[in-house]
CSV table of C-alpha atoms in Angstrom, one decimal:
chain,number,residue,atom,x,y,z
A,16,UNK,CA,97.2,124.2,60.5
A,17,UNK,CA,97.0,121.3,58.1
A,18,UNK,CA,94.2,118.7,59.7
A,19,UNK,CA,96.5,115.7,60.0
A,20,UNK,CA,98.4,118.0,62.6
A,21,UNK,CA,95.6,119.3,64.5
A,22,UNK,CA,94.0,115.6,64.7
A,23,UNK,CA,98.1,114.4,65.7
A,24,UNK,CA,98.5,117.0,68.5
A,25,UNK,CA,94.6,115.9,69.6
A,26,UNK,CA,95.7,112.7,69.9
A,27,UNK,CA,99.5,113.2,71.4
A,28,UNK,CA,97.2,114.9,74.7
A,29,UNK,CA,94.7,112.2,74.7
A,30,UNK,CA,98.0,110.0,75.3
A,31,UNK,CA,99.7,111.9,77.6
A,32,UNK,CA,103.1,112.6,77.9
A,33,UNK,CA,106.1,111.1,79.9
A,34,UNK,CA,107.0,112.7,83.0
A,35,UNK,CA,110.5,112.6,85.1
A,36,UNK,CA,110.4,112.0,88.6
A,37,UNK,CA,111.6,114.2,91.1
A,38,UNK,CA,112.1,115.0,94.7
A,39,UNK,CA,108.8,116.5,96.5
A,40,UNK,CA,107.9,118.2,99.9
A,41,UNK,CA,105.2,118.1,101.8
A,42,UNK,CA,104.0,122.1,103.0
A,43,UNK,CA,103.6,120.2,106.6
A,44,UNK,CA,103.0,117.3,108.5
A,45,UNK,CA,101.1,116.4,111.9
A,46,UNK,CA,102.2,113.6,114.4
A,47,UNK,CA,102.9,113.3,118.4
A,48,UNK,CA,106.1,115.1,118.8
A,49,UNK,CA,109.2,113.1,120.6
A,50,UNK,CA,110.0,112.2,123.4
A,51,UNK,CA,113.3,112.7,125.7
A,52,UNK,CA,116.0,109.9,127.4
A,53,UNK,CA,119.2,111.1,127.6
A,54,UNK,CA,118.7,113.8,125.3
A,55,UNK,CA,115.7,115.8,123.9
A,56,UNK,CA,114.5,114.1,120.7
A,57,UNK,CA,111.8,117.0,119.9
A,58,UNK,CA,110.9,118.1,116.7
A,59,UNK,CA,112.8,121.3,117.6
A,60,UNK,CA,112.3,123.1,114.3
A,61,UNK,CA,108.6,122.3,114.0
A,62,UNK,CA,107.5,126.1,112.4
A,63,UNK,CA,103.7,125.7,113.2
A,64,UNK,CA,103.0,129.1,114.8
A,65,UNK,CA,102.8,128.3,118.7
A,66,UNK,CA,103.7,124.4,118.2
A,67,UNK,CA,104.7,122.8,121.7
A,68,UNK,CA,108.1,121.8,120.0
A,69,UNK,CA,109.2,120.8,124.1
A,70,UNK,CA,106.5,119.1,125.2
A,71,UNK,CA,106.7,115.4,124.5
A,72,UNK,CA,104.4,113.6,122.9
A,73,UNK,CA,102.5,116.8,122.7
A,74,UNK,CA,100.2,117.2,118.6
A,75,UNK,CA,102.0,118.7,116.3
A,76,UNK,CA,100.1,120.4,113.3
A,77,UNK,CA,99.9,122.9,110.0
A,78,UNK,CA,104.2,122.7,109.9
A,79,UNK,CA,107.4,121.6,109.0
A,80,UNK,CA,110.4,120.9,110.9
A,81,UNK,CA,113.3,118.3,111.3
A,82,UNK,CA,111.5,115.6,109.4
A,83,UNK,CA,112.0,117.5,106.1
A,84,UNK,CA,114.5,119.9,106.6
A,85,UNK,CA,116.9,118.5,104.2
A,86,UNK,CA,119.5,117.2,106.8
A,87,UNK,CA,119.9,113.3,106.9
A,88,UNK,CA,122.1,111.8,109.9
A,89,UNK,CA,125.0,110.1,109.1
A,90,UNK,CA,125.4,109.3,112.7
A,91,UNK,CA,124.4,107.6,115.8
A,92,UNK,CA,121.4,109.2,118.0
A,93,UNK,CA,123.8,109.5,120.9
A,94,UNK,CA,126.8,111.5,118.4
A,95,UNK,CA,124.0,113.8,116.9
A,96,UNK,CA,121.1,113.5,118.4
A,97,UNK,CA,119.4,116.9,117.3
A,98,UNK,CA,119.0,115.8,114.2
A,99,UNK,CA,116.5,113.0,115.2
A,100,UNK,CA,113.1,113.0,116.4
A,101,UNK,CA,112.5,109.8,118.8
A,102,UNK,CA,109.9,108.0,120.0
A,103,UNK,CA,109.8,105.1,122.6
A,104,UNK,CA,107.0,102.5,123.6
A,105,UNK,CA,104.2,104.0,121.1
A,106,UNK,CA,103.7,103.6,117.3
A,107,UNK,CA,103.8,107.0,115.6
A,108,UNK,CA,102.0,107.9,113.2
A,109,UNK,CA,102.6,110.5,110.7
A,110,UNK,CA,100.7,112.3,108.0
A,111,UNK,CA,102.4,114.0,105.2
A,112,UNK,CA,100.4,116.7,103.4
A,113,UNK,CA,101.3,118.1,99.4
A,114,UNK,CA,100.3,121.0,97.7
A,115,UNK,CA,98.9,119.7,95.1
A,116,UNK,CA,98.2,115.4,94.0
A,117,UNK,CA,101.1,113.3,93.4
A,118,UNK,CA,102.0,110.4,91.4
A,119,UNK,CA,104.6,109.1,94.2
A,120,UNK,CA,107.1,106.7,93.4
A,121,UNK,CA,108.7,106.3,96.6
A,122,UNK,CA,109.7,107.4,100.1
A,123,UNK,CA,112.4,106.7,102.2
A,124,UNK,CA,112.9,107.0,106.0
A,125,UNK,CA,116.2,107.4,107.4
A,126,UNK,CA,116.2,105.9,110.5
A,127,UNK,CA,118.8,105.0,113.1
A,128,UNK,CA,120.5,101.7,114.1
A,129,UNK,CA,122.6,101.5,116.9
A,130,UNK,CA,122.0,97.8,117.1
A,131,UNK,CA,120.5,98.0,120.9
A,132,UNK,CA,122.5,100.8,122.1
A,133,UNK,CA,120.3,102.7,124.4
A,134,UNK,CA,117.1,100.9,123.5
A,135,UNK,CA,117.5,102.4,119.7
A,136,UNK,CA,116.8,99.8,117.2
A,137,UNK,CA,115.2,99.9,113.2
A,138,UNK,CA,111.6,99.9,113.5
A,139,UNK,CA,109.7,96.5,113.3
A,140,UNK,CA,107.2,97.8,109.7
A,141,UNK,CA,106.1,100.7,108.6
A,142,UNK,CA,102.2,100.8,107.4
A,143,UNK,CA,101.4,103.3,104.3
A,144,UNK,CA,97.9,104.8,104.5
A,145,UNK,CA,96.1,102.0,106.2
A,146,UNK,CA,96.4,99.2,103.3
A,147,UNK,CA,99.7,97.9,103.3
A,148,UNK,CA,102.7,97.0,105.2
A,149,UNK,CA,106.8,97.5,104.6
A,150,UNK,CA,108.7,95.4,106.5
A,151,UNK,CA,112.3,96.9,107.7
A,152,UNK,CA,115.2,94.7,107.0
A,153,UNK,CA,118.3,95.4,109.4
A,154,UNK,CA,121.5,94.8,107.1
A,155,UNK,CA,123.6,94.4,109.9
A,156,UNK,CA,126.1,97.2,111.0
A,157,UNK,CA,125.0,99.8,113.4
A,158,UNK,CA,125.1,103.1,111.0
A,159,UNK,CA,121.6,104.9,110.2
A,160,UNK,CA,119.8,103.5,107.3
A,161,UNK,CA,117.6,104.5,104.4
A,162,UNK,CA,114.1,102.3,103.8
A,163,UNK,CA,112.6,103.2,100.8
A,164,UNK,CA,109.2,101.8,99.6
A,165,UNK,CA,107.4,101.3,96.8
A,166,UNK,CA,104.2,103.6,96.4
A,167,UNK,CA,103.9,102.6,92.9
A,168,UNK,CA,100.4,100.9,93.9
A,169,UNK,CA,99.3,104.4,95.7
A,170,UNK,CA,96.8,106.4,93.3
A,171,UNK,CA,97.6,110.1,93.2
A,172,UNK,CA,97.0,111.9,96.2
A,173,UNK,CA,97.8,114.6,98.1
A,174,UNK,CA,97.8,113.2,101.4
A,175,UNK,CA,100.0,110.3,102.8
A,176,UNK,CA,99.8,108.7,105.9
A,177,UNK,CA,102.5,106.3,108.1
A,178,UNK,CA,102.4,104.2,111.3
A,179,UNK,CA,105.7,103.5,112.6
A,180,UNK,CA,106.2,100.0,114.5
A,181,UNK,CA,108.9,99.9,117.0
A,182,UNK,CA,110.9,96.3,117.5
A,183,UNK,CA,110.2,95.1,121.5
A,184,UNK,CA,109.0,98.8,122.6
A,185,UNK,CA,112.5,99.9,121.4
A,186,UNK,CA,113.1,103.3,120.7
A,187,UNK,CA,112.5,104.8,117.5
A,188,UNK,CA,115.2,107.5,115.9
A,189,UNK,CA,114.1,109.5,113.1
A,190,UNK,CA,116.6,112.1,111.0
A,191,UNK,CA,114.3,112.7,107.6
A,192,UNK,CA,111.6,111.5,105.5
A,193,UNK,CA,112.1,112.1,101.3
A,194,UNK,CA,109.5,111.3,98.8
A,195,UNK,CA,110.2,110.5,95.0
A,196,UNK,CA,106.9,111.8,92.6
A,197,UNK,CA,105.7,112.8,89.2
A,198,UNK,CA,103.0,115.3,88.9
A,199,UNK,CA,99.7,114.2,87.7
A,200,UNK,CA,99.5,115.2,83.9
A,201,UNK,CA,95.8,115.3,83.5
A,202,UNK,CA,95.2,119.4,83.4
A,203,UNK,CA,98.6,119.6,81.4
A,204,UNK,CA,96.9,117.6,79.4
A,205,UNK,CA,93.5,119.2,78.7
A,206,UNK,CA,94.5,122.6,78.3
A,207,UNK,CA,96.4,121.3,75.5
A,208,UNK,CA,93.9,119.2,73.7
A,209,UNK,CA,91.7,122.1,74.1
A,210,UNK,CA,94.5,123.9,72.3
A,211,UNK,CA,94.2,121.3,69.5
A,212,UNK,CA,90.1,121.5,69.5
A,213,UNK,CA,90.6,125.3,69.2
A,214,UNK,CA,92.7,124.8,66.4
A,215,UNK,CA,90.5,122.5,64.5
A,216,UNK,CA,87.1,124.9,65.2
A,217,UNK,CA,89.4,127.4,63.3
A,218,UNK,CA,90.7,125.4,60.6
A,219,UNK,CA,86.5,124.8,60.0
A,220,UNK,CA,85.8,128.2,59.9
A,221,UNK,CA,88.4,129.0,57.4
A,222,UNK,CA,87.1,126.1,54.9
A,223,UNK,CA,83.6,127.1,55.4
C-alpha cells in the first residue's frame, strides 16, 4: 500500500464518517402504568414477564408494550381507546432504555386531542432527562397529534428519560413514542484506523 494511502485512510477515520439517521427502539421502558375512566387505558401489551398490565398506576419494568408497538392512533381515545395508555391527575414519567448509545435526533409523542372531551386534552410540557423543557402547542382541531423534539443538544446515551405535564389535571392519552438516531461512530471508527496503523507497520517492515 503506497504511504500517501495508508496516511489518507489514517486520516479519513480520525475524521469520521457521515452517518444517516434512522428509526430506533428502545429494548423496554419503565413507568406507572394507566389508569381507567370509561374504558381501560392499560399498557395491555406490556411483555415484562408477570407485569401487572391491569392494575393501574401499578410499576411497570424490563418490557415493551403499546408505547412502541408500531401502531399510532389516528383516532379519538373514546373511537380507539386500546391503542392509548392514559393517565389522569399525575405527571408520568417514562424512561426509555437502548441497546446500545445513540446519537438521537428526535422523538415524537403522539398524543390525543379531543379538545376537552372527557377531560382528554394535549399535555401542558414534556421535560427530557431533567434539563430541559418542550412546550406542546395545540394547533387547534381535535384529531391526535405528533410533538417531536429536538435532542440535538442530548449527548449520546443509552438512556432517555420524560416527565409528562398534564393541562388542569386533564387526562393524558398516549398511542406511541418514536425516536429518530444515528449510531455513535467512534468503534467504527477505531477498528478502522487500526486497520490503517496495521497497514503502515507493514509497509515498514517491507522497506526495512
Amino acid at each position: 500500500m503506497p504511504k500517501t494511502a495508508i496516511f489518507a485512510a489514517a486520516a479519513l477515520c480520525l475524521s469520521g464518517a457521515a452517518v444517516s439517521a434512522a428509526s430506533v427502539s428502545p429494548v423496554s421502558y419503565s413507568m406507572q402504568n394507566g389508569q381507567t375512566g370509561s374504558f381501560t387505558y392499560w399498557d395491555d401489551s406490556y411483555n415484562a414477564p408477570g407485569a401487572p398490565t391491569t392494575t393501574s398506576l401499578a410499576p411497570l419494568s424490563g418490557g415493551v408494550g403499546d408505547l412502541t408497538d408500531g401502531v399510532i392512533a389516528t383516532q379519538n381515545w373514546f373511537n380507539t381507546p386500546a391503542l392509548y395508555v392514559g393517565w389522569s391527575n399525575i405527571s408520568p414519567r417514562i424512561e426509555f432504555f437502548f441497546n446500545t448509545a445513540w446519537d438521537f435526533n428526535s422523538v415524537t409523542f403522539h398524543f390525543d386531542d379531543s379538545n376537552g372531551t372527557g377531560g382528554v386534552r394535549t399535555p401542558q410540557k414534556v421535560e427530557v432527562n431533567d434539563s430541559f423543557l418542550s412546550y406542546v402547542t395545540d394547533p387547534g382541531g381535535s384529531a391526535p397529534i405528533a410533538h417531536t423534539i429536538n435532542l440535538a443538544s442530548v449527548a449520546p446515551t443509552n438512556t432517555l428519560v420524560f416527565d409528562i405535564f398534564a393541562q388542569n389535571s386533564s387526562w393524558i392519552m398516549l398511542s406511541e413514542v418514536t425516536f429518530d438516531a444515528a449510531p455513535v461512530p467512534i468503534p467504527a471508527s477505531g477498528l478502522l484506523l487500526l486497520g490503517a496503523l496495521g497497514g503502515f507497520a507493514a509497509w515498514r517492515r517491507k522497506r526495512a
